[in-house]
Short mmCIF file of C-alpha atoms in Angstrom, two decimals:
data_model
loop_
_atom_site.label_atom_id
_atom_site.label_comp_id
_atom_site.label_asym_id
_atom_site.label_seq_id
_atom_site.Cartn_x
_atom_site.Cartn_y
_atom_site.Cartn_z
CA UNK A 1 73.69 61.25 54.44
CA UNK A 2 75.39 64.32 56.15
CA UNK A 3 75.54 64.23 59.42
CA UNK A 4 76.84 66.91 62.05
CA UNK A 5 79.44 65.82 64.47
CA UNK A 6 81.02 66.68 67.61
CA UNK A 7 84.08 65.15 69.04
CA UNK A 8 84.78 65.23 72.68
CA UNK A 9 88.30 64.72 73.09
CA UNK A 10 91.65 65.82 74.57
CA UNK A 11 93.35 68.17 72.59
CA UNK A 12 93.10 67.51 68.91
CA UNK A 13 96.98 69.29 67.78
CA UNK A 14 98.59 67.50 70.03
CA UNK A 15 97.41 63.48 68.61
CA UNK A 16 99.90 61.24 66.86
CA UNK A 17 97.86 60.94 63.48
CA UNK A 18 99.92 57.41 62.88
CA UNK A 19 98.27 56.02 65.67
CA UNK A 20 94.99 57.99 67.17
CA UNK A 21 91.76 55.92 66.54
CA UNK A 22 89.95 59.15 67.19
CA UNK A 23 91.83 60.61 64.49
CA UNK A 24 90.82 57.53 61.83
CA UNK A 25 87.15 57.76 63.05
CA UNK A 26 87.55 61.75 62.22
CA UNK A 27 89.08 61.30 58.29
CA UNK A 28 86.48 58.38 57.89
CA UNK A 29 83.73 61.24 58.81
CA UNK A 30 85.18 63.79 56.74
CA UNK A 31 85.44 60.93 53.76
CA UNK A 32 81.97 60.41 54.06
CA UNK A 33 81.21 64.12 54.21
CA UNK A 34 80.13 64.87 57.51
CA UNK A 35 80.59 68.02 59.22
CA UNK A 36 83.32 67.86 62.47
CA UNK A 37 83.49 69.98 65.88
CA UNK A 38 86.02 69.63 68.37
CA UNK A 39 86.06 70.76 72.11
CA UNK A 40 87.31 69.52 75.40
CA UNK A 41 85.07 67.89 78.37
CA UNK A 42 85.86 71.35 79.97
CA UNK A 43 83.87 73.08 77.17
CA UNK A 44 80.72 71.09 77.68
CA UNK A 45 77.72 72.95 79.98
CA UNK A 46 74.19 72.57 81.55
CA UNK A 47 72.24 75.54 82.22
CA UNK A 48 68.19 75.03 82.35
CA UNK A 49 68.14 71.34 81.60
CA UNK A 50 69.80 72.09 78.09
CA UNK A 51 73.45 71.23 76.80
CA UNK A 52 76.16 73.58 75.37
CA UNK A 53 79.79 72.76 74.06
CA UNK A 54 81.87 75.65 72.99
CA UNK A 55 83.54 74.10 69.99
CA UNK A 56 85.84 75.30 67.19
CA UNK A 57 84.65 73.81 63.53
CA UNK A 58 86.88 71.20 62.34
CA UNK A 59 89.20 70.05 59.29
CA UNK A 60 91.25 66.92 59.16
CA UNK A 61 94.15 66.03 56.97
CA UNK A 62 96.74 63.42 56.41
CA UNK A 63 99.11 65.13 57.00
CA UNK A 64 101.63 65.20 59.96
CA UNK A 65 102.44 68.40 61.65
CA UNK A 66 99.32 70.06 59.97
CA UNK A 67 96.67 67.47 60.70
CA UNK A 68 93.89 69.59 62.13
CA UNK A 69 92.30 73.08 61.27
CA UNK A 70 90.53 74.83 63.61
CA UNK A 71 87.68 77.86 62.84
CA UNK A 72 86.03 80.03 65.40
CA UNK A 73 84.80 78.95 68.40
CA UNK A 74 80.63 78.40 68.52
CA UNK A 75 78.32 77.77 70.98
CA UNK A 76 76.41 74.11 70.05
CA UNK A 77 73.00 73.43 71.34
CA UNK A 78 74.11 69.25 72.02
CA UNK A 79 70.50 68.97 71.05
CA UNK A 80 69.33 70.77 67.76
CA UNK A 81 73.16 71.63 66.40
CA UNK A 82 74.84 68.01 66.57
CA UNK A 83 73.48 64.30 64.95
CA UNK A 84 76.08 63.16 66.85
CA UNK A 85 78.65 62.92 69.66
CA UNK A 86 81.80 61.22 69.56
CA UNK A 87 82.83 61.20 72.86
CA UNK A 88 86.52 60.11 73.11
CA UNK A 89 88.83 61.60 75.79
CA UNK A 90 90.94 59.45 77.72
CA UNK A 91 90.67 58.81 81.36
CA UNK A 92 91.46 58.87 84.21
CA UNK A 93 87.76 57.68 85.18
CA UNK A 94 87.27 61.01 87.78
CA UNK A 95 84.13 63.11 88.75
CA UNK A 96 84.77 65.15 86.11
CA UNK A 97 84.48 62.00 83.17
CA UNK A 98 81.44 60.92 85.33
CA UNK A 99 79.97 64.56 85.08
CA UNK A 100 80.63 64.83 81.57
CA UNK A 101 78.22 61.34 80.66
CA UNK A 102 75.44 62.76 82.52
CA UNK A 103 75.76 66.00 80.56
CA UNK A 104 75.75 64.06 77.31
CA UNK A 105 73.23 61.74 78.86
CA UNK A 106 70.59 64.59 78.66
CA UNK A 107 70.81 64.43 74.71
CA UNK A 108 71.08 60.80 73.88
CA UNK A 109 69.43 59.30 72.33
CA UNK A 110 68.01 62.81 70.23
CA UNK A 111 71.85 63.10 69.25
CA UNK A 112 73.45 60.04 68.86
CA UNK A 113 76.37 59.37 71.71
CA UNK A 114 78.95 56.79 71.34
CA UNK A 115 79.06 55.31 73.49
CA UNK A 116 75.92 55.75 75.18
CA UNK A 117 77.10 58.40 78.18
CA UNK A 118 74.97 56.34 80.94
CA UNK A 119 76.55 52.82 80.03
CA UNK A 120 79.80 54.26 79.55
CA UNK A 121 79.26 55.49 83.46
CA UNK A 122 77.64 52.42 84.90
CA UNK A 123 80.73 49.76 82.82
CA UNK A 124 83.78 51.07 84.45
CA UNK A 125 86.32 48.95 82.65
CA UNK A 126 87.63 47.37 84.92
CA UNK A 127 84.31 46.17 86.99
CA UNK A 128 82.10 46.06 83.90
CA UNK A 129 83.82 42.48 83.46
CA UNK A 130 82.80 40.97 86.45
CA UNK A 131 79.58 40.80 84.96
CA UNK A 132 80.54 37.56 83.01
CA UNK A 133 81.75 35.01 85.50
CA UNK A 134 84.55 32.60 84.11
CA UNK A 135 86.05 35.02 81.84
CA UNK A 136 89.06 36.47 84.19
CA UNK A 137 91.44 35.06 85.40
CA UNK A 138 91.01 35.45 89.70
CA UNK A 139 90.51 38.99 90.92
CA UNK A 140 90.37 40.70 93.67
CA UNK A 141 88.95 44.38 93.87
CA UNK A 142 89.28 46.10 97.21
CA UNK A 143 90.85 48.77 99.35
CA UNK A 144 91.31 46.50 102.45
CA UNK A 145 95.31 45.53 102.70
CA UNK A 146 94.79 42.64 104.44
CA UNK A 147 92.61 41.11 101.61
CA UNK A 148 95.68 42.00 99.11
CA UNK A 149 97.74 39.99 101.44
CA UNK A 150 96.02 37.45 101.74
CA UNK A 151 95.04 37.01 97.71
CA UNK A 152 98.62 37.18 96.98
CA UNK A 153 99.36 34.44 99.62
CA UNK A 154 96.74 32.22 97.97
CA UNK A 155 97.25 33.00 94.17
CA UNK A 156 101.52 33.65 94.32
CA UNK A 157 102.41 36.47 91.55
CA UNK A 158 100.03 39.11 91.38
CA UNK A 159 99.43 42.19 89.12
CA UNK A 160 98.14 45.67 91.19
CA UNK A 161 96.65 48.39 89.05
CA UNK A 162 94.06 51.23 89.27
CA UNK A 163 90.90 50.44 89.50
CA UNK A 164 89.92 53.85 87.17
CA UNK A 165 93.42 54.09 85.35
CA UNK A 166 93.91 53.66 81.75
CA UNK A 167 96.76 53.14 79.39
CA UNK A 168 98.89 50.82 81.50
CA UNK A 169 99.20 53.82 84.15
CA UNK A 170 100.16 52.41 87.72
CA UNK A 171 100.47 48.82 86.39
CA UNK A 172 103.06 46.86 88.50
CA UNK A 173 103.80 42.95 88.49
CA UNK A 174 104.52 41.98 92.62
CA UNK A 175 106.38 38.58 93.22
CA UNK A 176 104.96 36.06 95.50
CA UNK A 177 107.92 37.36 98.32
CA UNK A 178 108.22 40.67 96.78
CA UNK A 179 108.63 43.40 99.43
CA UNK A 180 107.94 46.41 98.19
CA UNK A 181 103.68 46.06 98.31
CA UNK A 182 103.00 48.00 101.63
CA UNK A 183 105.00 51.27 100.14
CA UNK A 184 102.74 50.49 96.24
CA UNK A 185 99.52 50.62 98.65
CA UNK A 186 100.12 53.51 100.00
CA UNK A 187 101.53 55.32 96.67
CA UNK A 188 97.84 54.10 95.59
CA UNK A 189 96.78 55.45 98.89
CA UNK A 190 98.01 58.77 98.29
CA UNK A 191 96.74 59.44 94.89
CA UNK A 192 92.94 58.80 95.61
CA UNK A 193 90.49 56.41 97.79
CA UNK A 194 89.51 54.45 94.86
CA UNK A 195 89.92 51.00 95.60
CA UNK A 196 92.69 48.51 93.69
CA UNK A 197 92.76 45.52 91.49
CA UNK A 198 94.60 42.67 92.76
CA UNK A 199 94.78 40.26 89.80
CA UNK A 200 96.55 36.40 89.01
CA UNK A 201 99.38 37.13 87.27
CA UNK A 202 99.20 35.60 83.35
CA UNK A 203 102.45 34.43 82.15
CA UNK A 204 100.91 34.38 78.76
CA UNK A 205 101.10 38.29 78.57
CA UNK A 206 105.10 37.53 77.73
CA UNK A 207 103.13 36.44 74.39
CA UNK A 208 101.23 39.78 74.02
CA UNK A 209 97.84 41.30 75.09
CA UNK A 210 95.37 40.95 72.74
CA UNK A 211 93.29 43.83 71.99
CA UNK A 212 89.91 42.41 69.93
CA UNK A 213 88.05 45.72 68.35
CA UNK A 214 83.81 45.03 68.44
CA UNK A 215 81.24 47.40 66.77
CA UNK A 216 77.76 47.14 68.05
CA UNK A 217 78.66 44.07 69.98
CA UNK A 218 80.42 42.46 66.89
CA UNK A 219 84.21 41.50 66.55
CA UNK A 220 85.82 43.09 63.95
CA UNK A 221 89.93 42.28 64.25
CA UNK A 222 92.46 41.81 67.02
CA UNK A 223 96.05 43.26 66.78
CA UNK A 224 99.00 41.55 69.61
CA UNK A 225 100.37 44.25 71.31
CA UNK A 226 103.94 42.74 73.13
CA UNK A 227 105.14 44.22 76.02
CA UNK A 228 109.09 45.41 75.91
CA UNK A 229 111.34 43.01 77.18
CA UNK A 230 111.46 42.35 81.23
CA UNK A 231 108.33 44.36 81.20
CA UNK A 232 104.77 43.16 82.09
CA UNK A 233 102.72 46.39 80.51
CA UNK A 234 101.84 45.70 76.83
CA UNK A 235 99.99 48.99 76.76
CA UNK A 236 101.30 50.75 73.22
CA UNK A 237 101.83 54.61 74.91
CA UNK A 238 103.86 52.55 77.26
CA UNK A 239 106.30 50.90 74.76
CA UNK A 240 104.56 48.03 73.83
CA UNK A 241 104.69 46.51 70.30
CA UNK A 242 102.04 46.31 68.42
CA UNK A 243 101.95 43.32 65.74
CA UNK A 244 99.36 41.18 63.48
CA UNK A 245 97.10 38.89 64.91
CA UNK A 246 93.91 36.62 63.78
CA UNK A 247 91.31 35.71 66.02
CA UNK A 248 91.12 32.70 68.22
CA UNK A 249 88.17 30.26 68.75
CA UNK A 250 88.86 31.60 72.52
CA UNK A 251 88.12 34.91 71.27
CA UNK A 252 85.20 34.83 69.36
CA UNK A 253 83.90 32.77 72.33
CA UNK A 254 84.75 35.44 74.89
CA UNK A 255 83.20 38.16 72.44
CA UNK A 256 80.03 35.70 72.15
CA UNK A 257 79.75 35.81 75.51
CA UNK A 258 79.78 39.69 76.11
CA UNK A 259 78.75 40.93 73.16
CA UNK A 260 74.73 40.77 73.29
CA UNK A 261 75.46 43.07 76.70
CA UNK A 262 77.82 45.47 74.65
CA UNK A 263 74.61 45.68 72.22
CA UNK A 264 72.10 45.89 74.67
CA UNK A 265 73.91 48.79 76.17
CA UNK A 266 74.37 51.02 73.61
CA UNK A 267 78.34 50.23 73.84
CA UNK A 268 78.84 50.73 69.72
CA UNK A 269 82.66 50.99 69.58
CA UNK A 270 84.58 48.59 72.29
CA UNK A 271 87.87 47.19 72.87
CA UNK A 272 88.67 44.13 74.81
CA UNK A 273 91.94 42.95 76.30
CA UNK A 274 92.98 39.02 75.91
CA UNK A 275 95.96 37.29 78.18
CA UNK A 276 96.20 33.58 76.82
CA UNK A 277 92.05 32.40 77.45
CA UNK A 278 91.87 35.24 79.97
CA UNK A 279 89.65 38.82 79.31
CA UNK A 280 90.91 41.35 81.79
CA UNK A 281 89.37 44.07 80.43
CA UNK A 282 86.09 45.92 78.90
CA UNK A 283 87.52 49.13 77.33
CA UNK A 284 84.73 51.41 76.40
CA UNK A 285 85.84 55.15 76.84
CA UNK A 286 88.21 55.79 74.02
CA UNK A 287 89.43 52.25 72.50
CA UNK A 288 92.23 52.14 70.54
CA UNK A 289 93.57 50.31 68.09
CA UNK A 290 92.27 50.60 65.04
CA UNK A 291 94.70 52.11 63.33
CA UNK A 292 97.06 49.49 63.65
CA UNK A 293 94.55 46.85 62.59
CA UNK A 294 93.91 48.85 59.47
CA UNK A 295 97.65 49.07 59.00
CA UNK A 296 97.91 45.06 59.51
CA UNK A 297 94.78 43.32 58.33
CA UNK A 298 93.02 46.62 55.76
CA UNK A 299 90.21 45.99 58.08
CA UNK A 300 88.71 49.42 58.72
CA UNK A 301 87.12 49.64 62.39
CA UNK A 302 86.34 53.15 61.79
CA UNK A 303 84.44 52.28 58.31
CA UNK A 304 82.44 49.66 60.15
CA UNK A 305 81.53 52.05 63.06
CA UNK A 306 80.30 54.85 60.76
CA UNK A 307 78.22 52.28 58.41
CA UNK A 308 76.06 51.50 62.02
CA UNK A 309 76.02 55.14 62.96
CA UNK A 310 74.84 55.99 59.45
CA UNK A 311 72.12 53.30 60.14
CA UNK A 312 71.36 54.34 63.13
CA UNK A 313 70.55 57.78 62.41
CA UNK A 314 68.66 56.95 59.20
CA UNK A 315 66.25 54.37 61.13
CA UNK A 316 63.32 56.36 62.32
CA UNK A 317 62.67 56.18 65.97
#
Protein backbone atom coordinates (compact mmCIF):
# COMPACT_ATOMS: atom_id res chain seq x y z
CA UNK A 1 0.00 0.00 0.00
CA UNK A 2 1.07 3.60 -1.04
CA UNK A 3 -0.26 6.05 0.69
CA UNK A 4 0.01 9.99 0.26
CA UNK A 5 1.13 11.96 3.22
CA UNK A 6 1.22 15.30 4.61
CA UNK A 7 3.13 16.41 7.59
CA UNK A 8 2.14 19.39 9.54
CA UNK A 9 5.02 20.48 11.36
CA UNK A 10 7.46 23.25 12.34
CA UNK A 11 10.10 23.67 10.07
CA UNK A 12 11.46 20.45 8.72
CA UNK A 13 15.60 21.84 8.07
CA UNK A 14 15.83 22.96 11.15
CA UNK A 15 14.99 19.17 13.28
CA UNK A 16 17.73 17.31 15.07
CA UNK A 17 17.40 13.98 12.96
CA UNK A 18 19.12 12.08 16.21
CA UNK A 19 16.25 12.85 18.12
CA UNK A 20 12.89 14.13 16.15
CA UNK A 21 10.08 11.46 16.40
CA UNK A 22 8.53 13.28 13.50
CA UNK A 23 11.56 12.70 11.65
CA UNK A 24 11.52 8.58 12.47
CA UNK A 25 7.74 8.51 11.63
CA UNK A 26 8.89 10.36 8.16
CA UNK A 27 11.95 7.62 7.13
CA UNK A 28 9.52 4.81 8.38
CA UNK A 29 6.96 6.33 5.60
CA UNK A 30 9.46 6.73 3.03
CA UNK A 31 10.70 2.89 3.96
CA UNK A 32 7.43 1.75 3.34
CA UNK A 33 7.10 3.81 0.17
CA UNK A 34 4.74 6.40 0.81
CA UNK A 35 4.73 9.67 -0.72
CA UNK A 36 5.68 12.84 1.93
CA UNK A 37 4.54 16.70 1.96
CA UNK A 38 5.64 19.13 4.33
CA UNK A 39 4.12 22.61 5.26
CA UNK A 40 3.63 24.73 8.29
CA UNK A 41 0.14 25.31 10.29
CA UNK A 42 0.50 28.78 8.56
CA UNK A 43 0.17 27.09 5.12
CA UNK A 44 -3.07 25.34 5.89
CA UNK A 45 -6.56 27.24 4.49
CA UNK A 46 -10.44 27.12 4.35
CA UNK A 47 -12.15 28.77 1.63
CA UNK A 48 -15.87 27.34 0.71
CA UNK A 49 -15.97 24.59 3.30
CA UNK A 50 -12.84 22.91 1.54
CA UNK A 51 -9.12 22.55 2.85
CA UNK A 52 -5.82 23.68 1.20
CA UNK A 53 -2.09 23.33 2.46
CA UNK A 54 0.54 24.87 0.33
CA UNK A 55 3.19 22.21 0.68
CA UNK A 56 6.61 21.52 -0.86
CA UNK A 57 7.04 17.54 -1.87
CA UNK A 58 9.27 15.80 0.41
CA UNK A 59 12.56 13.54 0.64
CA UNK A 60 14.10 12.24 3.79
CA UNK A 61 17.56 10.95 4.42
CA UNK A 62 19.83 9.79 7.13
CA UNK A 63 21.85 11.96 6.86
CA UNK A 64 22.78 14.99 9.12
CA UNK A 65 23.09 18.38 7.66
CA UNK A 66 21.25 17.15 4.43
CA UNK A 67 18.29 15.36 5.96
CA UNK A 68 15.41 16.83 4.00
CA UNK A 69 14.75 17.75 0.24
CA UNK A 70 12.33 20.00 -0.62
CA UNK A 71 10.46 20.32 -4.41
CA UNK A 72 8.09 23.02 -5.47
CA UNK A 73 5.55 24.26 -3.55
CA UNK A 74 1.72 22.75 -4.49
CA UNK A 75 -1.49 23.52 -3.57
CA UNK A 76 -3.17 20.09 -1.74
CA UNK A 77 -6.84 19.61 -1.74
CA UNK A 78 -6.61 18.00 2.33
CA UNK A 79 -9.42 16.01 0.84
CA UNK A 80 -8.80 14.24 -2.61
CA UNK A 81 -4.69 14.90 -2.65
CA UNK A 82 -3.67 13.41 0.91
CA UNK A 83 -4.55 9.60 2.63
CA UNK A 84 -3.22 11.15 5.36
CA UNK A 85 -2.21 13.91 7.81
CA UNK A 86 0.45 13.80 10.21
CA UNK A 87 -0.12 16.57 12.19
CA UNK A 88 2.94 17.24 14.45
CA UNK A 89 3.95 20.83 15.36
CA UNK A 90 4.74 21.66 18.75
CA UNK A 91 2.80 23.93 20.95
CA UNK A 92 2.24 26.34 22.57
CA UNK A 93 -1.61 25.24 22.72
CA UNK A 94 -2.85 28.99 21.16
CA UNK A 95 -5.84 29.99 18.87
CA UNK A 96 -3.87 29.41 16.16
CA UNK A 97 -3.16 25.27 17.15
CA UNK A 98 -6.94 25.32 18.03
CA UNK A 99 -7.74 26.83 14.49
CA UNK A 100 -5.56 24.56 12.78
CA UNK A 101 -7.67 21.08 14.31
CA UNK A 102 -10.82 22.47 13.12
CA UNK A 103 -9.31 23.00 9.68
CA UNK A 104 -8.08 19.43 9.64
CA UNK A 105 -11.26 18.44 11.40
CA UNK A 106 -13.21 19.16 8.11
CA UNK A 107 -11.27 16.18 6.38
CA UNK A 108 -11.04 13.51 8.98
CA UNK A 109 -11.98 10.96 8.86
CA UNK A 110 -11.93 11.02 4.53
CA UNK A 111 -8.05 11.63 5.14
CA UNK A 112 -6.78 10.02 7.94
CA UNK A 113 -5.53 12.66 10.88
CA UNK A 114 -3.35 11.65 13.64
CA UNK A 115 -4.37 12.43 15.93
CA UNK A 116 -7.87 13.00 15.33
CA UNK A 117 -7.88 17.16 15.07
CA UNK A 118 -11.22 17.36 17.34
CA UNK A 119 -9.79 15.10 20.26
CA UNK A 120 -6.53 16.58 19.98
CA UNK A 121 -8.63 20.06 20.72
CA UNK A 122 -11.04 18.85 23.33
CA UNK A 123 -7.66 16.67 25.51
CA UNK A 124 -5.53 19.59 26.31
CA UNK A 125 -2.69 17.77 28.00
CA UNK A 126 -2.72 18.94 30.82
CA UNK A 127 -6.72 18.78 31.66
CA UNK A 128 -7.32 15.72 29.48
CA UNK A 129 -5.97 13.81 32.72
CA UNK A 130 -8.38 14.85 35.05
CA UNK A 131 -10.60 12.65 33.35
CA UNK A 132 -9.22 9.59 35.32
CA UNK A 133 -9.53 10.32 39.00
CA UNK A 134 -6.69 8.71 41.21
CA UNK A 135 -4.08 8.89 38.68
CA UNK A 136 -2.30 12.43 39.70
CA UNK A 137 -0.87 13.23 42.23
CA UNK A 138 -3.14 16.56 43.88
CA UNK A 139 -3.74 19.40 41.47
CA UNK A 140 -4.91 22.42 41.39
CA UNK A 141 -5.87 24.30 38.05
CA UNK A 142 -6.88 27.91 38.42
CA UNK A 143 -6.15 31.56 37.86
CA UNK A 144 -7.37 32.69 41.35
CA UNK A 145 -4.04 33.53 43.63
CA UNK A 146 -5.58 32.97 46.62
CA UNK A 147 -6.42 29.29 45.71
CA UNK A 148 -2.48 28.88 44.84
CA UNK A 149 -1.90 30.07 48.29
CA UNK A 150 -3.84 28.28 49.88
CA UNK A 151 -2.96 24.70 47.93
CA UNK A 152 0.56 25.34 48.67
CA UNK A 153 -0.25 25.94 52.41
CA UNK A 154 -2.08 22.61 52.48
CA UNK A 155 0.15 20.37 50.17
CA UNK A 156 3.95 22.17 51.19
CA UNK A 157 6.28 22.02 47.88
CA UNK A 158 4.52 22.72 44.86
CA UNK A 159 5.33 22.65 41.08
CA UNK A 160 3.63 25.85 38.86
CA UNK A 161 3.56 25.39 35.13
CA UNK A 162 1.47 26.44 32.06
CA UNK A 163 -1.52 25.18 31.72
CA UNK A 164 -0.99 25.14 27.51
CA UNK A 165 2.96 24.98 27.63
CA UNK A 166 4.95 22.18 26.38
CA UNK A 167 8.48 20.98 26.62
CA UNK A 168 9.19 21.85 30.25
CA UNK A 169 8.59 25.69 29.24
CA UNK A 170 7.71 27.83 32.45
CA UNK A 171 8.18 24.82 34.78
CA UNK A 172 9.33 26.03 38.28
CA UNK A 173 9.58 23.95 41.66
CA UNK A 174 8.26 26.70 44.71
CA UNK A 175 9.28 25.73 48.36
CA UNK A 176 6.74 25.52 51.01
CA UNK A 177 8.25 29.29 52.37
CA UNK A 178 9.55 30.18 49.06
CA UNK A 179 9.04 33.90 48.31
CA UNK A 180 9.29 34.52 45.05
CA UNK A 181 5.42 33.11 43.93
CA UNK A 182 3.54 36.53 43.76
CA UNK A 183 6.34 37.94 41.10
CA UNK A 184 5.98 33.87 39.04
CA UNK A 185 2.07 34.77 39.01
CA UNK A 186 2.30 37.66 37.56
CA UNK A 187 5.24 36.66 34.97
CA UNK A 188 2.31 34.01 34.15
CA UNK A 189 0.04 36.96 34.32
CA UNK A 190 1.76 38.83 31.78
CA UNK A 191 2.22 36.29 29.15
CA UNK A 192 -1.55 35.29 28.71
CA UNK A 193 -4.95 34.77 30.85
CA UNK A 194 -4.72 31.13 30.66
CA UNK A 195 -5.06 29.78 33.92
CA UNK A 196 -2.01 27.73 35.94
CA UNK A 197 -1.30 24.35 37.28
CA UNK A 198 -0.53 24.19 40.82
CA UNK A 199 0.69 20.60 41.36
CA UNK A 200 2.20 18.29 44.68
CA UNK A 201 5.57 18.27 44.21
CA UNK A 202 7.00 14.38 43.46
CA UNK A 203 10.29 13.79 44.93
CA UNK A 204 10.42 10.75 42.79
CA UNK A 205 11.10 12.96 39.62
CA UNK A 206 14.95 13.10 41.19
CA UNK A 207 14.57 9.36 39.75
CA UNK A 208 13.41 10.47 36.25
CA UNK A 209 10.08 11.13 34.38
CA UNK A 210 8.91 8.41 32.67
CA UNK A 211 7.70 8.90 29.28
CA UNK A 212 5.46 5.49 28.26
CA UNK A 213 4.88 5.69 24.18
CA UNK A 214 0.99 4.06 23.33
CA UNK A 215 -0.30 3.41 19.73
CA UNK A 216 -3.98 3.15 19.37
CA UNK A 217 -4.37 3.07 23.08
CA UNK A 218 -1.61 0.34 23.47
CA UNK A 219 1.81 0.68 25.37
CA UNK A 220 4.58 0.16 23.38
CA UNK A 221 8.00 1.17 25.59
CA UNK A 222 8.97 3.74 28.18
CA UNK A 223 12.42 5.50 28.14
CA UNK A 224 13.58 7.52 31.91
CA UNK A 225 14.33 10.80 31.04
CA UNK A 226 16.53 12.36 34.37
CA UNK A 227 16.47 15.77 35.01
CA UNK A 228 20.16 17.60 35.35
CA UNK A 229 21.33 17.82 38.66
CA UNK A 230 19.56 20.50 41.21
CA UNK A 231 17.01 20.70 38.52
CA UNK A 232 13.31 19.59 38.69
CA UNK A 233 12.55 19.67 34.63
CA UNK A 234 13.34 16.24 33.08
CA UNK A 235 12.08 17.56 29.78
CA UNK A 236 15.01 16.33 27.08
CA UNK A 237 15.15 20.03 24.99
CA UNK A 238 15.68 21.20 28.48
CA UNK A 239 18.78 19.10 29.43
CA UNK A 240 17.34 16.18 30.68
CA UNK A 241 18.87 12.69 30.21
CA UNK A 242 17.33 10.36 28.55
CA UNK A 243 18.12 6.56 29.61
CA UNK A 244 16.61 2.83 29.32
CA UNK A 245 13.71 1.85 31.09
CA UNK A 246 11.14 -1.30 31.26
CA UNK A 247 7.73 -0.94 32.19
CA UNK A 248 6.25 -1.13 35.62
CA UNK A 249 3.14 -3.06 36.83
CA UNK A 250 2.21 0.76 37.83
CA UNK A 251 2.46 1.54 34.31
CA UNK A 252 0.72 -0.83 32.44
CA UNK A 253 -1.98 -0.21 35.09
CA UNK A 254 -2.08 3.53 34.50
CA UNK A 255 -2.08 2.83 30.58
CA UNK A 256 -5.02 0.20 31.33
CA UNK A 257 -6.76 2.69 32.79
CA UNK A 258 -6.59 5.43 29.98
CA UNK A 259 -6.05 3.64 27.19
CA UNK A 260 -9.69 2.41 26.00
CA UNK A 261 -10.32 6.55 26.08
CA UNK A 262 -7.05 7.14 23.96
CA UNK A 263 -8.80 4.46 21.50
CA UNK A 264 -12.10 5.65 21.67
CA UNK A 265 -10.84 9.03 20.70
CA UNK A 266 -9.06 8.56 17.82
CA UNK A 267 -5.72 9.49 19.93
CA UNK A 268 -3.38 6.84 17.68
CA UNK A 269 0.10 8.06 18.71
CA UNK A 270 0.34 9.27 22.62
CA UNK A 271 2.85 9.88 25.16
CA UNK A 272 2.37 9.78 28.84
CA UNK A 273 4.48 11.20 31.63
CA UNK A 274 5.16 8.93 34.95
CA UNK A 275 6.60 10.51 38.47
CA UNK A 276 7.02 7.38 40.86
CA UNK A 277 2.93 5.90 40.70
CA UNK A 278 1.95 9.40 39.59
CA UNK A 279 0.65 10.33 35.63
CA UNK A 280 0.94 14.06 35.24
CA UNK A 281 0.48 14.17 31.87
CA UNK A 282 -1.55 13.11 28.51
CA UNK A 283 0.76 14.26 25.66
CA UNK A 284 -1.06 14.05 22.42
CA UNK A 285 0.13 16.91 20.02
CA UNK A 286 3.57 15.90 18.94
CA UNK A 287 4.95 13.06 21.45
CA UNK A 288 8.30 12.38 21.54
CA UNK A 289 10.39 9.88 22.28
CA UNK A 290 10.63 7.36 20.10
CA UNK A 291 13.71 7.71 18.88
CA UNK A 292 15.38 7.13 21.95
CA UNK A 293 13.34 4.02 22.69
CA UNK A 294 14.39 2.66 19.34
CA UNK A 295 17.94 3.58 20.23
CA UNK A 296 17.50 1.68 23.77
CA UNK A 297 15.06 -1.18 23.52
CA UNK A 298 15.01 -1.70 19.02
CA UNK A 299 11.40 -1.19 19.69
CA UNK A 300 10.16 0.85 16.74
CA UNK A 301 7.13 3.24 17.81
CA UNK A 302 7.09 4.61 14.44
CA UNK A 303 6.85 0.92 12.78
CA UNK A 304 3.97 0.14 15.09
CA UNK A 305 2.12 3.45 14.28
CA UNK A 306 2.36 3.00 10.49
CA UNK A 307 1.28 -0.91 10.69
CA UNK A 308 -2.33 0.68 12.34
CA UNK A 309 -2.39 3.51 9.87
CA UNK A 310 -1.78 1.02 7.07
CA UNK A 311 -4.79 -0.87 8.63
CA UNK A 312 -6.69 1.74 9.00
CA UNK A 313 -6.72 2.98 5.61
CA UNK A 314 -7.06 -0.49 4.05
CA UNK A 315 -10.34 -1.30 6.24
CA UNK A 316 -13.25 -0.13 4.22
CA UNK A 317 -15.49 2.30 5.93
Amino acid sequence: MSLRVAVQMDPVLGINIDTDTTFLMMMEAKIRGHKLWFYTPDKLSLEDGRVFARAQPLEVFAEKGAHAKLGETVLLDMKDDVDVVLMRQDPPFDMAYITATHFLEKVHPHTLVVNNPAEVRNAPEKLFVTDFPGVQPPTLITSDHEAIYDFRARHGDIVLKPLYGGGGSGVARLLADDPNLDALLELHAMIGREQVIAQKFVPAVSKGDKRVLLVDGEPVGAINRVPAAGQVRSNLRVGGRAEAVELTARDKELCAIIGPELKKRGLLFVGIDVIGDYLTEINVTSPTGAQQLKRFSGIDAAAVLWDRIETIRSTPA
